[in-house]
Amino acid sequence: MAAPALKHWRATLERVEKFVSPRYFADCNLRGRLLGDTCPLAALSSFLTPDRLPYPEAVRQHFRPAQVGDSFGPTWWTCWFRVELTIPEAWVGQEVHLLWESDGEGLVWRDGQPVQGLTKEGEKTSYILTDKLEEGDPRSLTLYVEVACNGLLGAGKESMIAAPDPEKMFQVSRAELAVFYRDVHSLLVDLELLLGIAKGLGEDNQRSFQALYTANQMVNVCDPAQPETFPVAQALASRFFGQRGGESQHTIHAVGHCHIDTAWLWPFKETVRKCARSWTTAVQLMEQNPDFVFACSQAQQLEWVKSHYPGLHARLQEFACRGQFVPVGGTWVEMDGNLPSGEAMVRQFLQGQNFFLQEFGKMCSEFWLPDTFGYSAQLPQIMRGCGITRFLSQKLSWSLVNSFPHHTFFWEGLDGSRVLAHFPPGDSYGMQGNVEEVLKTMVKNRDKGRTNHSAFLFGFGDGGGGPTQTMVDRLKRLHNTDGLPRVQLSSPGRLFTALEGDSGQLCTWVGELFLELHQGTYTTHAQIKKGNRECERILHDVELLSSLALARGAQFLYPAAQLQDLWRLLLLNQFHDVVTGSCIQLVAEEAMCHYEDIRSRGNTLLSAAAAALCMGEPGPEGLLIVNTLPWERTEVLALPRSGGAHSLGIMPSPGDSAQHGLCSCSCPHLTAARAAPAACIRAVGRPCRLSCRTSPTKTDGSVTLDNGIIRVRLDPTGCLTSLVLVASGREAIAEGAVGNQFVLFDDVPLYWDAWDVMDYHLETRKPVLGQAGTLAVGAEGGMRGSAWFLLQISPNSRLSQEVVLDVGCPYVRFHTEVHWHEAHKFLKVEFPARVRSPQATYEVQFGHLQRPTHHNTSWDWARFEVWAHRWMDLSEHGFGLALLNDCKYGASVRGSTLSLSLLRAPKAPDASADMGRHEFTYALMPHKGSLQDAGVIRAAYSLNFPLLALPAPGPAPAAAWSAFSLSSPAVVLETVKQAESSPQGRTLVLRLYEAHGSHVDCWLRTSLPVQEAVLCDLLERRNPAGHLPFRDARLKLTFSPFQVQSLLLVLGPARTETLPLGL
C-alpha cells in the first residue's frame, strides 16, 4: 500500500471531479464506463403532423424512414417515431436501455400505453427496456416515441421568456440500444455526493476532509476497466455514509414533485401531454421505489389525464391507494393569489376538492401554491372553510426588497382565521437532491430553534419533467449521515404532522403575503383581466336568476352541468400565468376564446332563466329588469327601442327594503327610469318623476356637470379641476392640481418583462397633455349629463373619453376607449386628493385592507404598486375619495394621489400584449364620513353589476317580487346558487360576508318557500350544530369582521299557481 501523501485541497477535489466528469477524460474515467456495448436500432421511421393526435390515430399514419441527425418541426408540431429494435443475445443478464436524445419533449409508448417521458433538459435520455434481460424475454420490440416540437420551457427565440420562434427546427441526435451498468451509476452517485459534502462543508470542517479523503481513496482503489474493483470502492463510501448523525439533527422531508404550469410558454393542449410525460415517469419511480412519494396538485390536470390517458389515470389511482401518489392543493388549478374574486377562489376549492374526493377517495388537507405572485389576506379563511389547515408555498423567496422573516409560521387572515404555513427553506420547488440544496435547506431556515423539520421538493418543474431515479438515489444515500441534516423520503402529511407537533414556539404573520416582485401582472394583458371580471359577473347573475327560477317554478331545470363547465373554464383561466397576463400569445388568444364562450353560453342561460321567471305571469309583454345585488338601488338604464336605438330609463323601486329583485318594464321608450332592487318583478307604465336633473354647462371651454349630489368641473382638455360634494361644499381635488390626469411612464424591467414593473419607473413620469378645445358636451341633462374629449397619448396611441354623471348617482364615471400601440410604456390615471391619511384602503376578496401611503420603511416602499379589486379609498376623518373601476387591478396611493394602472406594453413572452383597442370604465366618488357609512362598497358593486334589462319572451310579472333582503348594510349577499348535492335539486346555497369590518347581527328575510335553514362550510357540508331557526320568513345571522358564512336553504315544493308577489 502506498504511503499517505500530503493532499492539496483543490488538486484533490479536481482529481475526483475529473474521475466522474462526462466531459474530461471520459475515455478512461468512471463516467465513461457507465454504458457498455451499444447496438443500432433495427429500424427508425417517422410521421410529422401539426396536430396533437391520440395514439391509436397516430400509429395508423404513414411513417417514412428516418435516421439520427434528421430535422423535424416547426414549433408546436409533433413528430411520431416508430422505433423497431432487436436486443442482442449476448446481452442476456444485462440491464438494457434505449438511449434517446432529441430536441423537444418525448413520450415513449409501449404496447399502446405511455410509459416514460424523454427530455434532455429533464435529464431523461434513456428508457429501461429491461433491468435484467432473461433468456425467455422477447428480443424484438416496437416502440413509439411521440416528440413535441417544443422544449421543456417552450420555444422562446433567443431567450426563455421571449416570444416563441415559430420556425424553430428540432433534431434527433441519438437513438440506439446500450448496456447500462448500475454499479457504475451507484459509484458515480456516491462520489458526486462526497464532492458535494466536501465543497458544502468547506475547508474548516473536519467532516468535509473526511468526505474528500474518502472520495480520493475510492479513486485510488477503483479501476474503471476492472469491475471487480468496484465493491471495494463501494465499501469505502458505505462506511462514510453509515456514520450517523445525532438525535438533534434537522430533518428534511423529501417529497417528489413536478410543478407543471397549466399554460405559460406553451398552450393548454401541450400541458395535457406534459402531464402524461411527467407522470408516467413518476409511476415508474413509484414502482421501483416503494418509499418514494409523489405530490401532485391541480385537479384540472388530473381531469385531462383521465380524459386523454385513462390507463395512466388508473395507475395514479392505484398508487394513491398505496399512499405513494398524493393529491395536494385542493384547487382546480394553482390559481393566482391576488386577482380572482372571493367567490372564484371558493369555487377553485369546491371544484378541486370534489374532484379529488370522487377520483381518489379523499380531499386534500394542504393548500399547495408554490408559484403564484402573492397571497390574499382572505386565503386562510377560505382554506379553513374548505377543510384545509395547512399551506405550502415558496414564492415569497423571490421578493426583491425584503426577505420574508419566516419559513414555518402561522398565517392569520383578515378575519382572524389561522393556518400553519411552511415555505421550504431551500427556496425552490424543483430541487435535484444534491448536497448543496440539502445544506441550504438546513442553514437558511429562518425558524431555527422553533422547528426542526423542513420540506424538500425535488423534481424538474415549471415545464414538467419531475424527479429522476438519480435524485431518489442521492436522497436515499443521504438518509442519516453525520455532518448533514437527516433526509427522509416523506409525504406532505408527515411533514405537516411533524411541524404541528413542534409548533408551540412558532410566530404569527397577520395579513396578506405580498410578493415584492411581479407587480406588473396586476395590469398586463388588460383584455384578459376584463374578460375575467365580466365572466365572474355573468356566472354570478346566471346562478342567481336560475336559483330564483328554480324556486318559483316546478318545471325549471337548474343548469348545474352547464354552470360547472363554465365555472371550470373560468377557473382554468385564473391559473397564475394566464389571468396575470404572463403567457405567450397562443395562450392569451385561447383565454379570450374561453371568455367569449362563457359570455355566449352564460347569456343563453340568463335568457332561459328570464323566460322561466316570466312563465305563467299575467303582466304585459316587455322587459324584465333584474337587480342582481342585495340592496335597493336606482340607476339610469339604456333601454331598447324600435329601430335599434336606445333611450334612457329608470325603474321605480318596489319599496320597503326589497333586495335581489326583478321587475318588468312594459314601456321601453322612457326618457328616464329607476332601477329595482335585486330580485324583483314589477310592471312600470311610465317614467318616474324625479326632481333632480343633470345639467351640463360650458363656460370658457370648460364643462360643469351637477346632479345635486356632486358637481364636476372639467377644464378644456378634459382634466378634472374640481369635484365638490354639493351638500357640504367640500372640494375633493387637491388645491392647484388636476384629476383625471393621464400619465405615461417608461416601463423597462430588469428581466421579467410581462411580470415586473420596477420602482424606478416612477422616476420617468410624463403627464399626457391634452389640447384645449377638444372638450365637448355630450348628453345635455335630464337623466344624464356628459362631456367627452379626445387625447393624443403619443404619435401611435390615442384616447377618447366620455365623462358621465347620472341623476341620483354619487359618483362620476369615466367611459374610456384607448387605441394603444406602444413599447415598454405604462399608462396610468391620477387623482390628487384634498385628503390626508397615512393609509389607503383597498378592496380584496370578501373585504378590504389598509396599506401605507408613505415610504417610511423598505416594506412600505416595496408596495409602490399594489393590487385591488373594485375600489380603493383615501379617507381622513369625515371625508374621503374613492376610485372605482370595472376591470382594473393595479393601483397605488402615494401621499394624497390615487393612481389607477390602465395599460402596459411588454414584449415578452407575448410581443402583442395589450396592443389594440381597449374599453373600460372607472369612477370617482367623494363622500362624507367613512367609506362604509357612505356606501362606497355598494357603489363599486353597482358599477360592476349593472341592472339587467332582459327581453321577456312573453307576459312579464305584473308586480315586483323580491327574494331576499338584509337588515344590515354591513352584510353582502354575494352568491345564490343551487347546492352541489341537492336532493330533487331544491336546496340553495347562500354565501354572505361582513364587508365593513365590524361585529354585526343581521336578519335575512326571504319570500322563498324555505323548509329548513342550516349553516354549512364553503364545500357545502352541513354544520351539525348549524341549524338556524326560521320564523316569519326570516332568520338571524351573527358576523365577526370580514367573516364569510354559507347556509343551505332547503325549499319546499314549487307552487304551480302564480306566487303572491312582494314582501
mmCIF file of N, CA and C in Angstrom, residues 854-950:
data_model
loop_
_atom_site.group_PDB
_atom_site.id
_atom_site.type_symbol
_atom_site.label_atom_id
_atom_site.label_comp_id
_atom_site.label_asym_id
_atom_site.label_seq_id
_atom_site.Cartn_x
_atom_site.Cartn_y
_atom_site.Cartn_z
ATOM 1 N N HIS A 854 -47.223 56.138 2.611
ATOM 2 C CA HIS A 854 -45.879 56.711 2.790
ATOM 3 C C HIS A 854 -44.834 55.625 2.547
ATOM 4 N N HIS A 855 -43.568 56.024 2.620
ATOM 5 C CA HIS A 855 -42.460 55.103 2.371
ATOM 6 C C HIS A 855 -41.475 55.137 3.528
ATOM 7 N N ASN A 856 -41.991 55.019 4.734
ATOM 8 C CA ASN A 856 -41.127 55.079 5.911
ATOM 9 C C ASN A 856 -40.090 53.969 5.938
ATOM 10 N N THR A 857 -40.495 52.787 5.559
ATOM 11 C CA THR A 857 -39.609 51.627 5.629
ATOM 12 C C THR A 857 -39.496 50.979 4.253
ATOM 13 N N SER A 858 -38.551 50.059 4.143
ATOM 14 C CA SER A 858 -38.412 49.334 2.872
ATOM 15 C C SER A 858 -39.643 48.487 2.581
ATOM 16 N N TRP A 859 -40.357 48.040 3.620
ATOM 17 C CA TRP A 859 -41.582 47.266 3.419
ATOM 18 C C TRP A 859 -42.674 48.160 2.824
ATOM 19 N N ASP A 860 -42.701 49.422 3.244
ATOM 20 C CA ASP A 860 -43.660 50.369 2.673
ATOM 21 C C ASP A 860 -43.303 50.671 1.228
ATOM 22 N N TRP A 861 -42.033 50.946 0.979
ATOM 23 C CA TRP A 861 -41.593 51.329 -0.368
ATOM 24 C C TRP A 861 -41.830 50.208 -1.376
ATOM 25 N N ALA A 862 -41.656 48.969 -0.910
ATOM 26 C CA ALA A 862 -41.820 47.836 -1.825
ATOM 27 C C ALA A 862 -43.239 47.731 -2.354
ATOM 28 N N ARG A 863 -44.187 48.395 -1.697
ATOM 29 C CA ARG A 863 -45.578 48.398 -2.159
ATOM 30 C C ARG A 863 -45.867 49.632 -3.016
ATOM 31 N N PHE A 864 -44.930 49.993 -3.847
ATOM 32 C CA PHE A 864 -45.136 51.161 -4.720
ATOM 33 C C PHE A 864 -46.227 50.896 -5.754
ATOM 34 N N GLU A 865 -46.472 49.631 -6.055
ATOM 35 C CA GLU A 865 -47.576 49.222 -6.936
ATOM 36 C C GLU A 865 -48.261 48.047 -6.264
ATOM 37 N N VAL A 866 -49.580 48.163 -6.050
ATOM 38 C CA VAL A 866 -50.311 47.123 -5.338
ATOM 39 C C VAL A 866 -51.519 46.712 -6.165
ATOM 40 N N TRP A 867 -52.268 45.770 -5.637
ATOM 41 C CA TRP A 867 -53.467 45.302 -6.342
ATOM 42 C C TRP A 867 -54.703 45.589 -5.505
ATOM 43 N N ALA A 868 -55.799 45.784 -6.195
ATOM 44 C CA ALA A 868 -57.105 45.955 -5.562
ATOM 45 C C ALA A 868 -58.143 45.406 -6.520
ATOM 46 N N HIS A 869 -59.343 45.209 -6.021
ATOM 47 C CA HIS A 869 -60.409 44.723 -6.880
ATOM 48 C C HIS A 869 -61.250 45.898 -7.382
ATOM 49 N N ARG A 870 -62.411 46.132 -6.852
ATOM 50 C CA ARG A 870 -63.324 47.086 -7.483
ATOM 51 C C ARG A 870 -63.171 48.511 -6.985
ATOM 52 N N TRP A 871 -62.449 48.729 -5.893
ATOM 53 C CA TRP A 871 -62.353 50.090 -5.381
ATOM 54 C C TRP A 871 -61.122 50.264 -4.489
ATOM 55 N N MET A 872 -60.694 51.504 -4.383
ATOM 56 C CA MET A 872 -59.736 51.906 -3.356
ATOM 57 C C MET A 872 -60.208 53.245 -2.821
ATOM 58 N N ASP A 873 -59.809 53.566 -1.606
ATOM 59 C CA ASP A 873 -60.356 54.740 -0.939
ATOM 60 C C ASP A 873 -59.281 55.395 -0.078
ATOM 61 N N LEU A 874 -59.273 56.717 -0.127
ATOM 62 C CA LEU A 874 -58.395 57.513 0.734
ATOM 63 C C LEU A 874 -59.290 58.419 1.570
ATOM 64 N N SER A 875 -59.271 58.234 2.869
ATOM 65 C CA SER A 875 -60.174 58.976 3.748
ATOM 66 C C SER A 875 -59.431 59.556 4.941
ATOM 67 N N GLU A 876 -59.860 60.735 5.319
ATOM 68 C CA GLU A 876 -59.496 61.308 6.605
ATOM 69 C C GLU A 876 -60.779 61.363 7.428
ATOM 70 N N HIS A 877 -60.721 61.860 8.632
ATOM 71 C CA HIS A 877 -61.935 61.914 9.429
ATOM 72 C C HIS A 877 -62.991 62.795 8.753
ATOM 73 N N GLY A 878 -64.160 62.212 8.500
ATOM 74 C CA GLY A 878 -65.286 62.973 7.985
ATOM 75 C C GLY A 878 -65.390 63.088 6.485
ATOM 76 N N PHE A 879 -64.342 62.690 5.741
ATOM 77 C CA PHE A 879 -64.400 62.873 4.284
ATOM 78 C C PHE A 879 -63.411 61.936 3.614
ATOM 79 N N GLY A 880 -63.769 61.532 2.392
ATOM 80 C CA GLY A 880 -62.870 60.669 1.646
ATOM 81 C C GLY A 880 -63.161 60.690 0.166
ATOM 82 N N LEU A 881 -62.275 60.069 -0.582
ATOM 83 C CA LEU A 881 -62.407 59.979 -2.032
ATOM 84 C C LEU A 881 -62.140 58.537 -2.437
ATOM 85 N N ALA A 882 -63.086 57.939 -3.160
ATOM 86 C CA ALA A 882 -62.968 56.554 -3.607
ATOM 87 C C ALA A 882 -62.817 56.515 -5.123
ATOM 88 N N LEU A 883 -61.965 55.641 -5.592
ATOM 89 C CA LEU A 883 -61.753 55.419 -7.019
ATOM 90 C C LEU A 883 -62.224 54.004 -7.333
ATOM 91 N N LEU A 884 -63.254 53.891 -8.157
ATOM 92 C CA LEU A 884 -63.871 52.623 -8.509
ATOM 93 C C LEU A 884 -63.448 52.228 -9.924
ATOM 94 N N ASN A 885 -63.588 50.949 -10.259
ATOM 95 C CA ASN A 885 -63.272 50.509 -11.619
ATOM 96 C C ASN A 885 -64.085 49.275 -11.967
ATOM 97 N N ASP A 886 -64.170 48.978 -13.263
ATOM 98 C CA ASP A 886 -64.948 47.809 -13.688
ATOM 99 C C ASP A 886 -64.093 46.669 -14.216
ATOM 100 N N CYS A 887 -62.767 46.831 -14.316
ATOM 101 C CA CYS A 887 -61.953 45.713 -14.820
ATOM 102 C C CYS A 887 -60.461 45.892 -14.559
ATOM 103 N N LYS A 888 -60.072 46.786 -13.677
ATOM 104 C CA LYS A 888 -58.657 47.038 -13.414
ATOM 105 C C LYS A 888 -58.261 46.473 -12.054
ATOM 106 N N TYR A 889 -56.953 46.219 -11.886
ATOM 107 C CA TYR A 889 -56.460 45.641 -10.643
ATOM 108 C C TYR A 889 -55.230 46.374 -10.095
ATOM 109 N N GLY A 890 -54.364 46.911 -10.942
ATOM 110 C CA GLY A 890 -53.183 47.614 -10.477
ATOM 111 C C GLY A 890 -53.538 48.988 -9.941
ATOM 112 N N ALA A 891 -52.931 49.380 -8.828
ATOM 113 C CA ALA A 891 -53.295 50.645 -8.195
ATOM 114 C C ALA A 891 -52.180 51.085 -7.260
ATOM 115 N N SER A 892 -52.285 52.328 -6.809
ATOM 116 C CA SER A 892 -51.382 52.829 -5.772
ATOM 117 C C SER A 892 -51.942 54.127 -5.232
ATOM 118 N N VAL A 893 -51.581 54.432 -3.999
ATOM 119 C CA VAL A 893 -51.838 55.746 -3.418
ATOM 120 C C VAL A 893 -50.530 56.205 -2.804
ATOM 121 N N ARG A 894 -49.941 57.236 -3.389
ATOM 122 C CA ARG A 894 -48.696 57.807 -2.885
ATOM 123 C C ARG A 894 -49.006 59.196 -2.351
ATOM 124 N N GLY A 895 -48.786 59.380 -1.063
ATOM 125 C CA GLY A 895 -49.167 60.650 -0.472
ATOM 126 C C GLY A 895 -50.669 60.793 -0.531
ATOM 127 N N SER A 896 -51.141 61.790 -1.265
ATOM 128 C CA SER A 896 -52.581 62.019 -1.402
ATOM 129 C C SER A 896 -53.067 61.791 -2.824
ATOM 130 N N THR A 897 -52.264 61.123 -3.652
ATOM 131 C CA THR A 897 -52.631 60.908 -5.049
ATOM 132 C C THR A 897 -53.046 59.464 -5.285
ATOM 133 N N LEU A 898 -54.304 59.309 -5.718
ATOM 134 C CA LEU A 898 -54.797 57.988 -6.093
ATOM 135 C C LEU A 898 -54.455 57.741 -7.554
ATOM 136 N N SER A 899 -53.894 56.560 -7.828
ATOM 137 C CA SER A 899 -53.466 56.238 -9.184
ATOM 138 C C SER A 899 -54.005 54.867 -9.580
ATOM 139 N N LEU A 900 -54.622 54.818 -10.752
ATOM 140 C CA LEU A 900 -55.142 53.562 -11.287
ATOM 141 C C LEU A 900 -54.310 53.181 -12.505
ATOM 142 N N SER A 901 -53.774 51.961 -12.499
ATOM 143 C CA SER A 901 -52.943 51.488 -13.604
ATOM 144 C C SER A 901 -53.843 50.968 -14.728
ATOM 145 N N LEU A 902 -53.590 51.434 -15.940
ATOM 146 C CA LEU A 902 -54.509 51.158 -17.051
ATOM 147 C C LEU A 902 -53.942 50.175 -18.069
ATOM 148 N N LEU A 903 -52.769 50.462 -18.621
ATOM 149 C CA LEU A 903 -52.239 49.636 -19.704
ATOM 150 C C LEU A 903 -50.717 49.571 -19.634
ATOM 151 N N ARG A 904 -50.177 48.396 -19.979
ATOM 152 C CA ARG A 904 -48.734 48.224 -20.124
ATOM 153 C C ARG A 904 -48.437 47.826 -21.574
ATOM 154 N N ALA A 905 -47.163 47.686 -21.887
ATOM 155 C CA ALA A 905 -46.776 47.302 -23.241
ATOM 156 C C ALA A 905 -45.508 46.451 -23.221
ATOM 157 N N PRO A 906 -45.529 45.315 -22.502
ATOM 158 C CA PRO A 906 -44.361 44.432 -22.505
ATOM 159 C C PRO A 906 -44.245 43.700 -23.840
ATOM 160 N N LYS A 907 -43.077 43.159 -24.117
ATOM 161 C CA LYS A 907 -42.850 42.468 -25.392
ATOM 162 C C LYS A 907 -42.432 41.010 -25.218
ATOM 163 N N ALA A 908 -42.413 40.526 -24.003
ATOM 164 C CA ALA A 908 -42.101 39.122 -23.771
ATOM 165 C C ALA A 908 -42.889 38.648 -22.543
ATOM 166 N N PRO A 909 -43.481 37.457 -22.638
ATOM 167 C CA PRO A 909 -43.347 36.490 -23.731
ATOM 168 C C PRO A 909 -44.316 36.699 -24.903
ATOM 169 N N ASP A 910 -45.179 37.717 -24.827
ATOM 170 C CA ASP A 910 -46.117 37.992 -25.918
ATOM 171 C C ASP A 910 -45.833 39.393 -26.444
ATOM 172 N N ALA A 911 -45.295 39.467 -27.643
ATOM 173 C CA ALA A 911 -44.937 40.774 -28.215
ATOM 174 C C ALA A 911 -46.161 41.613 -28.536
ATOM 175 N N SER A 912 -47.347 40.988 -28.600
ATOM 176 C CA SER A 912 -48.561 41.726 -28.940
ATOM 177 C C SER A 912 -49.386 42.096 -27.707
ATOM 178 N N ALA A 913 -48.871 41.830 -26.515
ATOM 179 C CA ALA A 913 -49.643 42.050 -25.292
ATOM 180 C C ALA A 913 -50.148 43.484 -25.217
ATOM 181 N N ASP A 914 -51.449 43.630 -25.011
ATOM 182 C CA ASP A 914 -52.135 44.906 -24.790
ATOM 183 C C ASP A 914 -52.227 45.792 -26.031
ATOM 184 N N MET A 915 -51.681 45.360 -27.148
ATOM 185 C CA MET A 915 -51.770 46.196 -28.342
ATOM 186 C C MET A 915 -53.205 46.181 -28.889
ATOM 187 N N GLY A 916 -53.683 47.354 -29.318
ATOM 188 C CA GLY A 916 -55.007 47.419 -29.920
ATOM 189 C C GLY A 916 -55.980 48.262 -29.116
ATOM 190 N N ARG A 917 -57.258 47.957 -29.286
ATOM 191 C CA ARG A 917 -58.335 48.770 -28.723
ATOM 192 C C ARG A 917 -58.788 48.245 -27.366
ATOM 193 N N HIS A 918 -59.012 49.166 -26.436
ATOM 194 C CA HIS A 918 -59.469 48.816 -25.092
ATOM 195 C C HIS A 918 -60.635 49.709 -24.699
ATOM 196 N N GLU A 919 -61.567 49.134 -23.957
ATOM 197 C CA GLU A 919 -62.648 49.905 -23.355
ATOM 198 C C GLU A 919 -62.732 49.558 -21.874
ATOM 199 N N PHE A 920 -62.865 50.573 -21.044
ATOM 200 C CA PHE A 920 -63.001 50.332 -19.615
ATOM 201 C C PHE A 920 -63.618 51.567 -18.974
ATOM 202 N N THR A 921 -64.080 51.383 -17.769
ATOM 203 C CA THR A 921 -64.715 52.473 -17.028
ATOM 204 C C THR A 921 -64.131 52.531 -15.623
ATOM 205 N N TYR A 922 -63.856 53.737 -15.179
ATOM 206 C CA TYR A 922 -63.553 53.943 -13.768
ATOM 207 C C TYR A 922 -64.436 55.085 -13.290
ATOM 208 N N ALA A 923 -64.530 55.258 -11.996
ATOM 209 C CA ALA A 923 -65.440 56.254 -11.440
ATOM 210 C C ALA A 923 -64.827 56.859 -10.186
ATOM 211 N N LEU A 924 -65.242 58.070 -9.893
ATOM 212 C CA LEU A 924 -64.709 58.805 -8.750
ATOM 213 C C LEU A 924 -65.870 59.198 -7.839
ATOM 214 N N MET A 925 -65.717 58.876 -6.555
ATOM 215 C CA MET A 925 -66.804 59.093 -5.614
ATOM 216 C C MET A 925 -66.305 59.825 -4.370
ATOM 217 N N PRO A 926 -66.578 61.136 -4.256
ATOM 218 C CA PRO A 926 -66.296 61.821 -2.995
ATOM 219 C C PRO A 926 -67.380 61.460 -1.988
ATOM 220 N N HIS A 927 -67.026 61.430 -0.729
ATOM 221 C CA HIS A 927 -68.054 61.036 0.237
ATOM 222 C C HIS A 927 -67.818 61.668 1.593
ATOM 223 N N LYS A 928 -68.898 61.829 2.298
ATOM 224 C CA LYS A 928 -68.870 62.298 3.676
ATOM 225 C C LYS A 928 -68.699 61.094 4.591
ATOM 226 N N GLY A 929 -67.941 61.244 5.669
ATOM 227 C CA GLY A 929 -67.800 60.182 6.645
ATOM 228 C C GLY A 929 -66.936 59.040 6.140
ATOM 229 N N SER A 930 -67.109 57.883 6.760
ATOM 230 C CA SER A 930 -66.291 56.719 6.401
ATOM 231 C C SER A 930 -66.773 56.103 5.095
ATOM 232 N N LEU A 931 -65.924 55.336 4.478
ATOM 233 C CA LEU A 931 -66.303 54.656 3.237
ATOM 234 C C LEU A 931 -67.448 53.685 3.481
ATOM 235 N N GLN A 932 -67.486 53.097 4.671
ATOM 236 C CA GLN A 932 -68.568 52.162 4.983
ATOM 237 C C GLN A 932 -69.911 52.891 5.056
ATOM 238 N N ASP A 933 -69.945 53.978 5.839
ATOM 239 C CA ASP A 933 -71.209 54.692 6.006
ATOM 240 C C ASP A 933 -71.654 55.379 4.727
ATOM 241 N N ALA A 934 -70.685 55.760 3.881
ATOM 242 C CA ALA A 934 -71.019 56.481 2.653
ATOM 243 C C ALA A 934 -71.481 55.567 1.528
ATOM 244 N N GLY A 935 -71.302 54.262 1.689
ATOM 245 C CA GLY A 935 -71.769 53.333 0.657
ATOM 246 C C GLY A 935 -70.800 53.108 -0.485
ATOM 247 N N VAL A 936 -69.501 53.266 -0.238
ATOM 248 C CA VAL A 936 -68.510 53.041 -1.300
ATOM 249 C C VAL A 936 -68.557 51.605 -1.802
ATOM 250 N N ILE A 937 -68.695 50.670 -0.888
ATOM 251 C CA ILE A 937 -68.699 49.254 -1.276
ATOM 252 C C ILE A 937 -69.879 48.961 -2.195
ATOM 253 N N ARG A 938 -71.043 49.474 -1.831
ATOM 254 C CA ARG A 938 -72.215 49.265 -2.675
ATOM 255 C C ARG A 938 -72.072 49.950 -4.026
ATOM 256 N N ALA A 939 -71.484 51.137 -4.029
ATOM 257 C CA ALA A 939 -71.305 51.858 -5.289
ATOM 258 C C ALA A 939 -70.419 51.067 -6.238
ATOM 259 N N ALA A 940 -69.347 50.473 -5.711
ATOM 260 C CA ALA A 940 -68.447 49.693 -6.565
ATOM 261 C C ALA A 940 -69.145 48.450 -7.096
ATOM 262 N N TYR A 941 -69.958 47.816 -6.268
ATOM 263 C CA TYR A 941 -70.754 46.678 -6.750
ATOM 264 C C TYR A 941 -71.685 47.125 -7.871
ATOM 265 N N SER A 942 -72.351 48.257 -7.679
ATOM 266 C CA SER A 942 -73.304 48.731 -8.690
ATOM 267 C C SER A 942 -72.617 49.018 -10.015
ATOM 268 N N LEU A 943 -71.388 49.559 -9.950
ATOM 269 C CA LEU A 943 -70.648 49.820 -11.179
ATOM 270 C C LEU A 943 -70.328 48.517 -11.911
ATOM 271 N N ASN A 944 -70.029 47.475 -11.147
ATOM 272 C CA ASN A 944 -69.625 46.201 -11.745
ATOM 273 C C ASN A 944 -70.792 45.277 -12.060
ATOM 274 N N PHE A 945 -71.936 45.491 -11.403
ATOM 275 C CA PHE A 945 -73.119 44.650 -11.634
ATOM 276 C C PHE A 945 -74.291 45.546 -12.042
ATOM 277 N N PRO A 946 -74.261 46.092 -13.247
ATOM 278 C CA PRO A 946 -75.362 46.974 -13.658
ATOM 279 C C PRO A 946 -76.671 46.205 -13.705
ATOM 280 N N LEU A 947 -77.754 46.947 -13.596
ATOM 281 C CA LEU A 947 -79.071 46.334 -13.724
ATOM 282 C C LEU A 947 -79.205 45.633 -15.075
ATOM 283 N N LEU A 948 -79.858 44.497 -15.064
ATOM 284 C CA LEU A 948 -80.083 43.754 -16.300
ATOM 285 C C LEU A 948 -81.446 44.113 -16.875
ATOM 286 N N ALA A 949 -81.470 44.384 -18.151
ATOM 287 C CA ALA A 949 -82.725 44.589 -18.862
ATOM 288 C C ALA A 949 -82.845 43.464 -19.887
ATOM 289 N N LEU A 950 -83.576 42.419 -19.520
ATOM 290 C CA LEU A 950 -83.656 41.219 -20.340
ATOM 291 C C LEU A 950 -84.984 41.179 -21.084
#
